[in-house]
Each structure stands twice: as structure tokens, then as C-alpha cells.
């Protein structure tokens, strides 16, 4: 593990100094009503980066009132869409201007290597705002001729409009804090919604910095509120609040279920869910095994394995099994762990000590159930929440590590003998977020694509996302599709209009 002392950007030092970070509500920076604060940690050291005001139930009340006032009487939902577009574009520009600083802040609070934050999280966040800036002027309904079989001669003019769904509560996870914020904020704002963003309790800092930049970009006060706080308090209060019209959630399947229950028990708010996964990554023996092993490695270990689409079930056709597993294990053994701000770091710490303990319990389960641990699974010496990436082979489909989402650096590798067998095994999962297929045989590839029950399928690649393309899962991986034009459905209601012309 690398241990050099890393210097912190003065802009970040300034952001982190000056007392507890405040809640952004109604266009003002305020303390929480209870005066409570919590600590945002640096997972590479376990040290406190900043105290953060903790939003509770009372703050949720105030945020919902501010958001409703803005939605019902404020300028955002009434604004000329071209004006809205300019503000979203300016947010993208400001994110770009501060990209180095934001990448470093994301790394400090989340742990990810800064190279990844700067080359993936930031460009994707920036592009999301720009992509949705373009949509502001293009969210339209349709003119639809009627048939009126009960009055065949009658004439009507009928059409649909798309209207903002209202006040959106966006509840996001800690694995890609800025990107996840942009996945929800940018389309919701483009559609004319007002947003209450609740970042994860582990990673509130970049969302607060983003709010400062949104303010600077000219977003009217009260259009976005940012409530740092905990799931069971602030998150649950948002999910149950009758003044919230829609919840857009990314996180675990278990929490997604709780949010649905809360919504059903209050105002049947609209809910979209981007949940867990246990994605199969299928490698046929005719594939380019060097490339396949690299992608299998990144597929499961990118972001320390803390990614919903992680290819954590790696199925390898038997003739390639030995070669592939040893390549994967070699790579895992050589990875350079360290603080994310060190440019030489290839893998950072897990987000929290609790999360590392949870991941370690899966490593123990794998060993106990008889899988063979080829690499890692143990802690390196030193501080921080690090874990050496684990590669298990000889895993059976019914083992815990092959069934449950671990959300950490644990790969389960399994051999297979036929196409039918592997596709059946790949689909035997409660989840259906993503899947990967490696082969040079085009028919085999497309037949597999058609058979896989997953919202995303990668062929001879893995882990790609784009602001223009839908993202979401089958089965218990979620409801709805985020990113791409499909997200308009998540943030609008359709109104059907009839005009009598008789
Ligand atoms: P994890 O267990 O990995 O933190 P979660 O799905 O619980 O994943 O967390 C994702 C987001 O959901 C976080 O912002 C968290 O605060 C929030 N959250 C957790 N529990 C609830 C809940 N009961 N209601 C609403 N939001 C919640």
C-alpha cells in the first residue's frame, strides 16, 4: 500500500474549513433544526473531513414546504425552457471549471482513485447536465387522431402534453455521489421539477459543493434543496411525505422496498428505483482472453467493487477457465492499494468501516461454503478501510457469494460447459441489471444478448454507460430507466386533451 502524505487543494481546504457544512434549503444555507451534526470521513485514513449539519424530520418538513412553494408559485416550472436550458448548461460549465477540485473532493470523501474520479465521474456528471440542457426545449407531447367508435362522425382535436411531475425527492447512494446526483437532478430540472436531494450519509460533501455551483449558475432559490442526513430519518421522512410527488432512488433493493412501502402508505407517489445487481459476466473460450480478463477484472473491481452493475458472477467456459482465473488472480494480487489522492493508486479503500466488515463477512461465507480463495480478501496493514480484492474460484451457484450482492471487491468465478447451461445459470438470479458476453462468434453473442434477462448487455466490453442511453434493470434490480430520453417518463405526467370541433 502506498502511504505518502498527500497535499489537499486549497479550494477544498477552504470548503472544508469554517464550521459545520450547512443544509441548502430555500436558497439559503441553514443549520439543522435540532442543531445536530455528523462527521464526513476520509475512508483512506478514517479521519474526519468535516462536520455536517444533519437534516432530520423537521428539516424535511421545511424543505418540502420550500420546494412546494417554488413548484407552485416560483419561476422554475414556468420558465421559458430555453432559459432553463441555459442554466443547466452553465452548471455543466461550472462543473468543468472546478473539475479538478470536485474530483479531489469526491476522492477524499468516497475513497475512489482520483484518476477515476477525474476521468469518469466528472466528465459524466458534466455531460449529464449538458445532455439534459438540450432536452429542455424538446420535451413535447403528441397530436393523436381519435377513432371514437361510439360517435364515428364526430370531430375532435386531441393531443397530449408533458408536465413536470412536481416535487422530486432524489435519494442517492455513496458509491458515485456526484454522478448519481446528476442522474437525477439534470433530467428532473430539465422537465421543470423542483428537487430535494438527499445524499448518502457517508458522502454528503460533493453534493453540497454542487449546490454552491448551482446557485452560482443562477438556479432560482428553492429549486434544489440539499439535505445531508441519514436514511432511516431524513430519507424515510421524504419517502413518507405527502408533499413529495415522486421519489427517485438509487441504492439497495432492501431500501427500495421500504421506500415503496412508505410511498404506498402515504400519497402513492411516483417511484423509480435503481437497485442492486449480481451481474453475470460470461466468457467463452474463443474470446480474446487477455481483453476478457482485463474487463472481468475491471468489471468486478472498478470503484472497489462498489458499483451496482459489478460483474461479480464470472462464468468461464471450461477450456479457458484455468487461464482466465490465474490472469484475474495475478492482476488482483498486483493491484496498488492506497489513498485515492495518490496518483499511483489503482484501488482505494471501501467507503466505511461498517461496509468493509459487511464485505469481509462475505469473504468468510465464501471460505466456509468451500469456494477456493485464490487472492486477497484480507486487510493490508495500516489505517483506512482497505481490503485486498478477493478472487474466489470453484464457486457453486447456490453459495452466498454467488447469489447475494456484495457491493465490494469480491469476484466469484465459475466454470461452464455449454451455451444453454450458462445462459440458464446466468438468468437464475433475483437481479437483472447487467450482463456481459465475450466471444468472437457473432451468432453466439446475439443469441446470448436475446436470452439474457438484464437491462444492459455488453458484448466484448463491460461497464459502459452514457448520458444518452437508458440505464436500469429487470426483476429486483429496479423500476424505470434513468439517463437517456427514457428518463423523461420519470419526471413528467402526461395530460390528454380533447377539444370538441363539432
Ligand atoms: P447502503 O446500505 O449501502 O448505505 P442504502 O440503499 O441503504 O445503501 O442507501 C442508499 C440511500 O438510501 C442513502 O442515501 C441512504 O441514506 C438512503 N436510505 C437508507 N434507508 C432509507 C429509508 N428507510 N428510506 C429512505 N432512504 C433511505
Short mmCIF file of C-alpha atoms in Angstrom, two decimals, residues 66-501:
data_model
loop_
_atom_site.label_atom_id
_atom_site.label_comp_id
_atom_site.label_asym_id
_atom_site.label_seq_id
_atom_site.Cartn_x
_atom_site.Cartn_y
_atom_site.Cartn_z
CA UNK A 66 -39.84 25.41 0.28
CA UNK A 67 -39.94 23.03 -2.67
CA UNK A 68 -43.75 23.12 -2.92
CA UNK A 69 -43.75 26.89 -2.76
CA UNK A 70 -41.18 27.03 -5.55
CA UNK A 71 -43.05 24.46 -7.65
CA UNK A 72 -46.47 26.06 -7.22
CA UNK A 73 -45.53 29.74 -7.30
CA UNK A 74 -41.87 30.05 -8.22
CA UNK A 75 -40.24 30.63 -11.58
CA UNK A 76 -38.63 27.27 -12.38
CA UNK A 77 -41.57 25.23 -13.65
CA UNK A 78 -42.93 28.28 -15.51
CA UNK A 79 -39.63 29.38 -17.01
CA UNK A 80 -39.16 29.52 -20.76
CA UNK A 81 -37.46 26.17 -21.47
CA UNK A 82 -34.67 27.92 -23.37
CA UNK A 83 -33.84 29.86 -20.19
CA UNK A 84 -33.84 26.64 -18.18
CA UNK A 85 -31.51 25.14 -20.75
CA UNK A 86 -29.02 27.99 -20.31
CA UNK A 87 -28.90 27.46 -16.55
CA UNK A 88 -28.32 23.71 -16.91
CA UNK A 89 -25.57 24.39 -19.45
CA UNK A 90 -23.97 26.89 -17.05
CA UNK A 91 -23.99 24.24 -14.31
CA UNK A 92 -22.06 21.99 -16.71
CA UNK A 93 -19.58 24.81 -17.40
CA UNK A 94 -19.04 25.49 -13.71
CA UNK A 95 -18.54 21.79 -13.00
CA UNK A 96 -15.95 21.74 -15.76
CA UNK A 97 -14.19 24.81 -14.40
CA UNK A 98 -13.97 23.18 -10.96
CA UNK A 99 -13.47 19.61 -12.18
CA UNK A 100 -10.06 19.05 -10.55
CA UNK A 101 -11.28 20.33 -7.21
CA UNK A 102 -14.52 18.32 -7.37
CA UNK A 103 -12.71 15.13 -8.36
CA UNK A 104 -10.38 15.54 -5.39
CA UNK A 105 -13.28 16.23 -3.03
CA UNK A 106 -15.12 13.15 -4.32
CA UNK A 107 -12.00 11.08 -3.77
CA UNK A 108 -11.42 12.42 -0.28
CA UNK A 109 -14.92 11.56 0.90
CA UNK A 110 -15.59 8.39 -1.10
CA UNK A 111 -12.09 6.91 -1.38
CA UNK A 112 -12.02 6.22 -5.14
CA UNK A 113 -8.79 6.81 -7.08
CA UNK A 114 -8.71 10.44 -8.19
CA UNK A 115 -7.72 9.34 -11.69
CA UNK A 116 -11.10 7.61 -11.96
CA UNK A 117 -13.00 10.50 -10.39
CA UNK A 118 -11.36 12.93 -12.84
CA UNK A 119 -11.61 10.77 -15.97
CA UNK A 120 -15.04 9.20 -15.42
CA UNK A 121 -17.18 10.69 -12.61
CA UNK A 122 -16.57 14.32 -13.52
CA UNK A 123 -16.92 14.09 -17.33
CA UNK A 124 -20.10 12.03 -16.91
CA UNK A 125 -21.55 14.50 -14.41
CA UNK A 126 -20.74 17.46 -16.66
CA UNK A 127 -22.12 15.75 -19.76
CA UNK A 128 -25.34 14.80 -17.96
CA UNK A 129 -26.12 18.47 -17.33
CA UNK A 130 -25.28 19.36 -20.93
CA UNK A 131 -27.29 16.49 -22.38
CA UNK A 132 -30.34 17.49 -20.34
CA UNK A 133 -29.82 21.16 -21.15
CA UNK A 134 -30.51 20.12 -24.75
CA UNK A 135 -33.70 18.32 -23.77
CA UNK A 136 -35.32 21.33 -22.03
CA UNK A 137 -36.68 22.67 -25.33
CA UNK A 138 -37.67 19.27 -26.71
CA UNK A 139 -39.97 17.77 -24.11
CA UNK A 140 -43.19 17.58 -26.07
CA UNK A 141 -46.47 15.69 -26.33
CA UNK A 142 -48.12 14.30 -29.46
CA UNK A 143 -51.10 15.07 -31.66
CA UNK A 144 -53.11 11.84 -31.85
CA UNK A 145 -56.15 11.30 -34.13
CA UNK A 146 -59.12 9.78 -32.27
CA UNK A 147 -61.33 6.90 -33.50
CA UNK A 148 -64.41 7.46 -31.29
CA UNK A 149 -66.20 4.21 -32.34
CA UNK A 150 -69.26 5.34 -30.34
CA UNK A 151 -69.54 8.53 -32.46
CA UNK A 152 -67.78 7.82 -35.77
CA UNK A 153 -68.68 11.14 -37.40
CA UNK A 154 -67.60 13.32 -34.50
CA UNK A 155 -64.57 15.57 -34.89
CA UNK A 156 -62.11 16.29 -32.13
CA UNK A 157 -58.69 17.80 -31.83
CA UNK A 158 -56.78 15.64 -29.36
CA UNK A 159 -53.25 15.85 -28.14
CA UNK A 160 -51.01 15.20 -25.15
CA UNK A 161 -48.72 17.43 -23.15
CA UNK A 162 -45.88 16.51 -20.81
CA UNK A 163 -45.94 18.33 -17.49
CA UNK A 164 -43.45 18.31 -14.62
CA UNK A 165 -44.34 15.63 -12.05
CA UNK A 166 -43.78 18.15 -9.24
CA UNK A 167 -41.57 17.95 -6.17
CA UNK A 168 -39.00 15.20 -6.58
CA UNK A 169 -37.03 13.70 -3.70
CA UNK A 170 -33.79 12.26 -5.05
CA UNK A 171 -32.21 9.79 -2.63
CA UNK A 172 -28.76 8.72 -3.74
CA UNK A 173 -26.03 6.30 -2.66
CA UNK A 174 -22.39 6.86 -1.71
CA UNK A 175 -20.60 4.98 -4.48
CA UNK A 176 -20.69 7.69 -7.17
CA UNK A 177 -22.09 10.68 -5.32
CA UNK A 178 -21.75 13.40 -7.96
CA UNK A 179 -22.73 11.23 -10.89
CA UNK A 180 -25.77 9.88 -9.09
CA UNK A 181 -26.81 13.42 -8.13
CA UNK A 182 -26.57 14.44 -11.80
CA UNK A 183 -28.51 11.38 -13.00
CA UNK A 184 -31.48 12.67 -11.03
CA UNK A 185 -31.06 16.43 -10.86
CA UNK A 186 -30.40 17.06 -14.55
CA UNK A 187 -33.47 15.30 -16.05
CA UNK A 188 -35.76 16.38 -13.19
CA UNK A 189 -34.75 20.03 -13.65
CA UNK A 190 -34.99 19.79 -17.45
CA UNK A 191 -38.58 18.58 -17.05
CA UNK A 192 -39.39 21.57 -14.81
CA UNK A 193 -39.42 19.75 -11.47
CA UNK A 194 -38.19 21.05 -8.14
CA UNK A 195 -35.81 18.73 -6.29
CA UNK A 196 -34.89 17.77 -2.74
CA UNK A 197 -31.59 15.90 -2.93
CA UNK A 198 -30.58 13.64 -0.06
CA UNK A 199 -27.00 12.49 -0.46
CA UNK A 200 -25.86 9.38 1.38
CA UNK A 201 -24.74 9.95 4.96
CA UNK A 202 -21.25 8.65 4.11
CA UNK A 203 -20.67 11.11 1.24
CA UNK A 204 -22.51 14.42 1.65
CA UNK A 205 -19.69 16.79 0.62
CA UNK A 206 -19.69 16.88 -3.18
CA UNK A 207 -23.48 17.38 -3.27
CA UNK A 208 -23.09 20.46 -1.05
CA UNK A 209 -20.35 21.84 -3.30
CA UNK A 210 -22.56 21.12 -6.31
CA UNK A 211 -25.34 23.18 -4.68
CA UNK A 212 -22.93 26.13 -4.39
CA UNK A 213 -22.19 25.86 -8.10
CA UNK A 214 -25.88 25.56 -8.99
CA UNK A 215 -26.53 28.73 -7.04
CA UNK A 216 -23.69 30.44 -8.93
CA UNK A 217 -25.17 29.22 -12.23
CA UNK A 218 -28.37 31.15 -11.47
CA UNK A 219 -30.73 28.39 -10.38
CA UNK A 220 -33.63 30.20 -8.65
CA UNK A 221 -33.64 29.82 -4.82
CA UNK A 222 -35.66 26.81 -3.65
CA UNK A 223 -35.38 24.93 -6.96
CA UNK A 224 -32.95 22.45 -5.39
CA UNK A 225 -32.56 21.75 -1.68
CA UNK A 226 -29.74 19.55 -0.41
CA UNK A 227 -30.41 17.70 2.82
CA UNK A 228 -27.45 15.78 4.21
CA UNK A 229 -28.82 13.20 6.63
CA UNK A 230 -29.41 9.56 7.41
CA UNK A 231 -31.63 7.07 5.62
CA UNK A 232 -33.91 5.96 8.45
CA UNK A 233 -34.60 9.59 9.47
CA UNK A 234 -34.33 12.13 6.60
CA UNK A 235 -34.67 9.51 3.84
CA UNK A 236 -37.67 7.80 5.43
CA UNK A 237 -39.36 11.16 6.14
CA UNK A 238 -39.06 12.10 2.45
CA UNK A 239 -40.40 8.72 1.32
CA UNK A 240 -43.45 9.07 3.58
CA UNK A 241 -44.15 12.78 2.98
CA UNK A 242 -47.42 13.55 1.17
CA UNK A 243 -45.91 16.78 -0.18
CA UNK A 244 -43.38 14.85 -2.25
CA UNK A 245 -44.78 13.83 -5.64
CA UNK A 246 -42.02 11.50 -6.69
CA UNK A 247 -39.08 9.59 -5.24
CA UNK A 248 -36.15 8.82 -7.46
CA UNK A 249 -33.99 6.34 -5.58
CA UNK A 250 -30.70 4.59 -6.17
CA UNK A 251 -29.47 2.12 -3.57
CA UNK A 252 -30.04 -1.34 -2.18
CA UNK A 253 -33.04 -3.49 -3.11
CA UNK A 254 -33.97 -3.74 0.56
CA UNK A 255 -34.17 0.05 0.97
CA UNK A 256 -36.01 0.31 -2.35
CA UNK A 257 -38.71 -1.95 -0.92
CA UNK A 258 -39.00 0.24 2.20
CA UNK A 259 -39.37 3.34 0.04
CA UNK A 260 -42.14 1.68 -1.97
CA UNK A 261 -43.97 0.72 1.21
CA UNK A 262 -43.67 4.28 2.55
CA UNK A 263 -44.96 5.69 -0.71
CA UNK A 264 -47.88 3.23 -0.78
CA UNK A 265 -48.73 4.17 2.79
CA UNK A 266 -48.81 7.91 2.09
CA UNK A 267 -49.77 9.50 -1.23
CA UNK A 268 -48.91 6.77 -3.77
CA UNK A 269 -46.13 8.99 -5.01
CA UNK A 270 -44.37 8.05 -8.23
CA UNK A 271 -41.32 5.93 -7.52
CA UNK A 272 -38.38 4.96 -9.70
CA UNK A 273 -35.77 2.60 -8.36
CA UNK A 274 -32.24 1.78 -9.46
CA UNK A 275 -31.33 -1.11 -7.21
CA UNK A 276 -28.87 -3.93 -6.73
CA UNK A 277 -27.36 -6.43 -9.08
CA UNK A 278 -25.42 -9.67 -9.28
CA UNK A 279 -24.42 -9.39 -12.89
CA UNK A 280 -23.16 -12.37 -14.88
CA UNK A 281 -20.04 -11.88 -16.95
CA UNK A 282 -19.84 -14.76 -19.45
CA UNK A 283 -16.54 -15.57 -21.14
CA UNK A 284 -16.49 -18.15 -23.93
CA UNK A 285 -13.23 -19.93 -24.70
CA UNK A 286 -12.98 -18.39 -28.20
CA UNK A 287 -12.82 -14.84 -26.77
CA UNK A 288 -9.73 -12.64 -26.68
CA UNK A 289 -8.80 -13.88 -23.20
CA UNK A 290 -6.34 -11.11 -22.45
CA UNK A 291 -9.00 -8.45 -23.07
CA UNK A 292 -11.69 -10.53 -21.40
CA UNK A 293 -9.59 -10.96 -18.25
CA UNK A 294 -8.89 -7.22 -18.08
CA UNK A 295 -12.57 -6.40 -18.40
CA UNK A 296 -13.54 -9.14 -15.97
CA UNK A 297 -11.12 -7.55 -13.52
CA UNK A 298 -12.44 -4.02 -14.03
CA UNK A 299 -16.00 -5.32 -14.26
CA UNK A 300 -15.91 -6.60 -10.70
CA UNK A 301 -13.28 -4.40 -9.04
CA UNK A 302 -13.94 -0.94 -10.52
CA UNK A 303 -14.73 1.54 -7.75
CA UNK A 304 -13.55 -1.11 -5.24
CA UNK A 305 -16.42 -3.29 -6.47
CA UNK A 306 -18.89 -0.74 -5.09
CA UNK A 307 -20.98 -0.49 -8.21
CA UNK A 308 -24.48 -1.74 -8.92
CA UNK A 309 -23.58 -3.31 -12.28
CA UNK A 310 -20.46 -5.14 -10.98
CA UNK A 311 -19.83 -8.32 -12.99
CA UNK A 312 -19.48 -10.28 -9.79
CA UNK A 313 -20.50 -13.70 -11.23
CA UNK A 314 -17.81 -14.57 -13.75
CA UNK A 315 -18.69 -17.64 -15.84
CA UNK A 316 -15.77 -19.01 -17.87
CA UNK A 317 -16.04 -21.78 -20.47
CA UNK A 318 -14.05 -24.74 -19.18
CA UNK A 319 -11.16 -24.76 -21.71
CA UNK A 320 -10.36 -21.13 -20.75
CA UNK A 321 -11.09 -21.49 -17.02
CA UNK A 322 -7.55 -22.03 -15.68
CA UNK A 323 -6.01 -19.30 -17.82
CA UNK A 324 -8.69 -16.78 -17.03
CA UNK A 325 -8.75 -17.40 -13.29
CA UNK A 326 -4.98 -17.16 -12.97
CA UNK A 327 -4.87 -13.92 -15.00
CA UNK A 328 -7.58 -12.46 -12.79
CA UNK A 329 -5.91 -13.54 -9.56
CA UNK A 330 -2.49 -12.25 -10.72
CA UNK A 331 -3.95 -8.90 -11.52
CA UNK A 332 -5.75 -8.75 -8.15
CA UNK A 333 -2.57 -9.64 -6.26
CA UNK A 334 -0.60 -6.90 -8.01
CA UNK A 335 -3.08 -4.05 -7.57
CA UNK A 336 -1.68 -0.97 -5.89
CA UNK A 337 -3.94 -0.05 -2.97
CA UNK A 338 -3.63 3.41 -1.49
CA UNK A 339 -5.28 6.74 -0.75
CA UNK A 340 -7.26 7.84 -3.76
CA UNK A 341 -5.47 11.19 -3.97
CA UNK A 342 -2.15 9.46 -4.67
CA UNK A 343 -1.95 9.40 -8.49
CA UNK A 344 -0.24 5.98 -8.34
CA UNK A 345 -3.18 4.40 -6.52
CA UNK A 346 -5.15 1.82 -8.52
CA UNK A 347 -7.64 0.84 -5.82
CA UNK A 348 -8.82 2.92 -2.88
CA UNK A 349 -10.42 1.99 0.44
CA UNK A 350 -14.02 0.86 0.91
CA UNK A 351 -16.37 3.65 1.89
CA UNK A 352 -16.67 2.89 5.61
CA UNK A 353 -15.52 0.53 8.29
CA UNK A 354 -19.08 -0.89 8.60
CA UNK A 355 -19.19 -1.57 4.89
CA UNK A 356 -15.78 -3.27 4.96
CA UNK A 357 -16.99 -5.52 7.80
CA UNK A 358 -20.02 -6.45 5.70
CA UNK A 359 -17.84 -7.32 2.70
CA UNK A 360 -15.50 -9.34 4.94
CA UNK A 361 -18.47 -11.37 6.17
CA UNK A 362 -18.98 -12.45 2.54
CA UNK A 363 -15.32 -13.44 2.24
CA UNK A 364 -15.79 -15.60 5.34
CA UNK A 365 -19.00 -17.10 3.91
CA UNK A 366 -17.18 -17.97 0.67
CA UNK A 367 -14.44 -19.78 2.58
CA UNK A 368 -16.93 -21.57 4.83
CA UNK A 369 -19.06 -22.77 1.92
CA UNK A 370 -16.00 -24.30 0.26
CA UNK A 371 -15.02 -21.86 -2.50
CA UNK A 372 -11.29 -21.57 -3.18
CA UNK A 373 -9.76 -18.18 -2.34
CA UNK A 374 -7.04 -17.51 -4.93
CA UNK A 375 -6.26 -13.93 -3.93
CA UNK A 376 -6.95 -11.23 -1.34
CA UNK A 377 -9.91 -10.95 1.00
CA UNK A 378 -7.65 -9.74 3.83
CA UNK A 379 -6.81 -6.26 5.12
CA UNK A 380 -3.48 -4.65 4.30
CA UNK A 381 -1.55 -3.19 7.26
CA UNK A 382 -2.19 0.45 8.16
CA UNK A 383 -5.13 2.77 8.70
CA UNK A 384 -8.15 3.33 6.48
CA UNK A 385 -10.87 0.94 5.36
CA UNK A 386 -8.82 -1.02 2.83
CA UNK A 387 -9.40 -4.59 1.70
CA UNK A 388 -7.31 -6.60 -0.75
CA UNK A 389 -9.51 -7.62 -3.71
CA UNK A 390 -10.68 -11.23 -3.38
CA UNK A 391 -10.88 -13.80 -6.18
CA UNK A 392 -12.81 -16.99 -5.41
CA UNK A 393 -12.82 -19.93 -7.81
CA UNK A 394 -14.74 -23.21 -7.79
CA UNK A 395 -17.79 -21.26 -6.67
CA UNK A 396 -21.19 -23.02 -6.85
CA UNK A 397 -24.33 -21.15 -7.95
CA UNK A 398 -26.07 -21.73 -4.63
CA UNK A 399 -23.29 -20.25 -2.49
CA UNK A 400 -23.99 -16.94 -0.80
CA UNK A 401 -21.17 -15.20 -2.69
CA UNK A 402 -22.76 -16.27 -6.00
CA UNK A 403 -26.28 -15.18 -5.07
CA UNK A 404 -26.15 -12.02 -2.98
CA UNK A 405 -24.98 -8.56 -3.91
CA UNK A 406 -21.72 -7.90 -2.03
CA UNK A 407 -21.02 -4.38 -3.34
CA UNK A 408 -17.33 -4.84 -2.68
CA UNK A 409 -14.16 -6.30 -4.22
CA UNK A 410 -15.13 -9.98 -4.26
CA UNK A 411 -15.17 -11.98 -7.52
CA UNK A 412 -16.88 -15.37 -7.81
CA UNK A 413 -15.53 -17.36 -10.77
CA UNK A 414 -17.32 -20.46 -12.06
CA UNK A 415 -16.70 -22.82 -14.99
CA UNK A 416 -19.37 -23.80 -17.56
CA UNK A 417 -19.64 -26.32 -20.40
CA UNK A 418 -22.40 -25.22 -22.78
CA UNK A 419 -24.24 -22.16 -24.06
CA UNK A 420 -27.66 -23.29 -22.80
CA UNK A 421 -26.27 -24.17 -19.40
CA UNK A 422 -24.55 -20.83 -18.86
CA UNK A 423 -27.50 -18.74 -20.02
CA UNK A 424 -29.85 -20.60 -17.69
CA UNK A 425 -27.42 -20.16 -14.79
CA UNK A 426 -26.84 -16.50 -15.63
CA UNK A 427 -30.59 -15.82 -15.57
CA UNK A 428 -31.16 -17.72 -12.32
CA UNK A 429 -30.96 -14.61 -10.15
CA UNK A 430 -33.33 -12.25 -8.36
CA UNK A 431 -31.49 -9.43 -10.09
CA UNK A 432 -31.37 -8.39 -13.74
CA UNK A 433 -29.34 -5.22 -14.01
CA UNK A 434 -26.49 -6.04 -16.39
CA UNK A 435 -24.65 -8.85 -18.15
CA UNK A 436 -21.54 -9.28 -20.29
CA UNK A 437 -20.70 -11.74 -23.06
CA UNK A 438 -17.27 -12.41 -24.57
CA UNK A 439 -16.99 -14.38 -27.82
CA UNK A 440 -15.79 -13.87 -31.39
CA UNK A 441 -18.82 -15.81 -32.69
CA UNK A 442 -21.42 -13.21 -33.67
CA UNK A 443 -24.38 -15.61 -33.59
CA UNK A 444 -23.46 -16.87 -30.16
CA UNK A 445 -23.13 -13.28 -28.95
CA UNK A 446 -26.52 -12.10 -30.25
CA UNK A 447 -28.33 -15.26 -29.16
CA UNK A 448 -26.94 -14.66 -25.68
CA UNK A 449 -27.99 -10.98 -25.79
CA UNK A 450 -31.55 -12.06 -26.63
CA UNK A 451 -31.66 -14.71 -23.91
CA UNK A 452 -30.24 -12.65 -21.03
CA UNK A 453 -32.84 -11.13 -18.69
CA UNK A 454 -30.97 -7.91 -17.97
CA UNK A 455 -31.49 -4.21 -18.60
CA UNK A 456 -27.97 -3.77 -20.02
CA UNK A 457 -25.87 -6.21 -22.01
CA UNK A 458 -22.27 -5.58 -23.04
CA UNK A 459 -20.66 -7.62 -25.83
CA UNK A 460 -16.86 -7.88 -25.74
CA UNK A 461 -16.73 -4.97 -23.31
CA UNK A 462 -18.14 -4.21 -19.85
CA UNK A 463 -19.25 -1.40 -17.51
CA UNK A 464 -20.03 1.25 -20.11
CA UNK A 465 -22.63 3.94 -19.51
CA UNK A 466 -23.59 7.06 -21.42
CA UNK A 467 -25.83 10.06 -20.74
CA UNK A 468 -27.69 9.27 -23.98
CA UNK A 469 -28.55 5.64 -23.20
CA UNK A 470 -31.12 4.18 -20.81
CA UNK A 471 -29.83 2.55 -17.62
CA UNK A 472 -31.87 0.28 -15.37
CA UNK A 473 -32.72 -3.26 -14.53
CA UNK A 474 -35.13 -6.17 -14.92
CA UNK A 475 -36.55 -8.04 -11.94
CA UNK A 476 -35.45 -6.83 -8.49
CA UNK A 477 -32.82 -4.52 -9.97
CA UNK A 478 -35.33 -1.75 -10.27
CA UNK A 479 -38.23 0.13 -11.77
CA UNK A 480 -37.81 2.51 -14.69
CA UNK A 481 -34.83 3.66 -16.74
CA UNK A 482 -32.56 6.56 -15.87
CA UNK A 483 -30.36 8.53 -18.29
CA UNK A 484 -31.23 8.90 -21.94
CA UNK A 485 -34.58 10.15 -23.20
CA UNK A 486 -36.46 7.40 -21.32
CA UNK A 487 -35.86 9.38 -18.12
CA UNK A 488 -38.39 11.99 -19.31
CA UNK A 489 -41.07 9.45 -18.35
CA UNK A 490 -39.76 9.50 -14.76
CA UNK A 491 -40.17 13.25 -14.26
CA UNK A 492 -43.32 14.08 -16.21
CA UNK A 493 -47.03 13.38 -16.17
CA UNK A 494 -48.87 13.02 -19.48
CA UNK A 495 -52.02 15.11 -19.92
CA UNK A 496 -54.52 14.07 -22.63
CA UNK A 497 -56.56 16.95 -24.06
CA UNK A 498 -59.81 16.74 -26.11
CA UNK A 499 -61.23 19.73 -27.97
CA UNK A 500 -64.70 19.44 -29.47
CA UNK A 501 -64.76 20.58 -33.12
#
